[in-house]
Amino acid sequence: MRTAIVSAMHEELASVLALLPDEHKVTVAGRDFYDGHLHGREVVAVLSRIGKVAAATTATLLIERFRVDRIVFTGVAGGLAPAVQRGDVVVADAFLQHDLDASPIFPRWEVPLYGTDRFATDAALTGELAAAVARALPGTRVHRGLVVSGDRFVATSAESRLLQQALPDALAVEMEGAAIAQVCRDFGVPFAAVRTVSDRAGDAAAGDFVSFIREVASRHSAAIVQALLAR
Ligand code: ADE
């Protein structure tokens, strides 16, 4: 069983790499993949890169070149639903691309030829990940539900409000998850994702994001990955 651990930020990847005693680097398509072990289990750790196209390419390489059996994403997101506050954790049950719109040919958000606008994460792996979050970060508020992805850093209250109105069940927004979920669906590879809320996707988002990445995100990623693979 080979597990891919994917992050979007260098700080998060570095904290995961610090847990691997024996990794070696393989560079493909400009991406550094770190092949190694954690608690005796095979892992491949890599940066997704940022945005949906980059993340889809990384996921495809993980599956086709590195033969991973499952993909786990750890990262940060902007909170959308009012209850989802900075420092909370969101475990994704499904992903949607909020910036995909082929209407009127297809319904808004529907991914053409898939007949759906949402890709569910793997229920069993998502359950394991949620349990790992509870062990790794006791006392942290954890939400489960829809996470939306798009090629935009949402950094104004106006845009955040529009997203909440359009997609009221969206808990959080980020830039990669829906792409990886779609690739995993194509290949039949289980996918799960956890996102710590770094900002509220409003006017303070950029500053909040930068300080959160520096202070919290890497600790969270390492603790969650450690707890997931310790079993
Ligand atoms: N990742 C973290 N915060 C985000 C935001 N506000 N918009 C998009 N992706 C994010």
GROMACS .gro file of C-alpha atoms and ligand atoms in nm, residues 76-78 152-154 173-175 198-199 201 205 209, ligand 1:
model
   24
   76VAL     CA    1  -0.515   2.512   0.417
   77ALA     CA    2  -0.834   2.672   0.291
   78GLY     CA    3  -1.038   2.985   0.329
  152ARG     CA    4  -0.863   3.217  -0.764
  153PHE     CA    5  -0.736   3.316  -0.421
  154VAL     CA    6  -1.057   3.452  -0.269
  173VAL     CA    7  -1.255   2.732  -0.061
  174GLU     CA    8  -0.914   2.635  -0.197
  175MET     CA    9  -0.741   2.586  -0.532
  198SER     CA   10  -0.610   2.980   0.742
  199ASP     CA   11  -0.839   3.275   0.665
  201ALA     CA   12  -1.158   3.438   0.236
  205ALA     CA   13  -0.742   3.681   0.374
  209PHE     CA   14  -0.303   3.324   0.505
  232ADE     N1   15  -0.640   2.873   0.041
  232ADE     C1   16  -0.634   2.930   0.163
  232ADE     N2   17  -0.710   3.040   0.169
  232ADE     C2   18  -0.765   3.054   0.046
  232ADE     C3   19  -0.852   3.151  -0.012
  232ADE     N3   20  -0.895   3.255   0.059
  232ADE     N4   21  -0.886   3.134  -0.142
  232ADE     C4   22  -0.839   3.031  -0.214
  232ADE     N5   23  -0.758   2.937  -0.164
  232ADE     C5   24  -0.721   2.949  -0.035
   0.00000   0.00000   0.00000
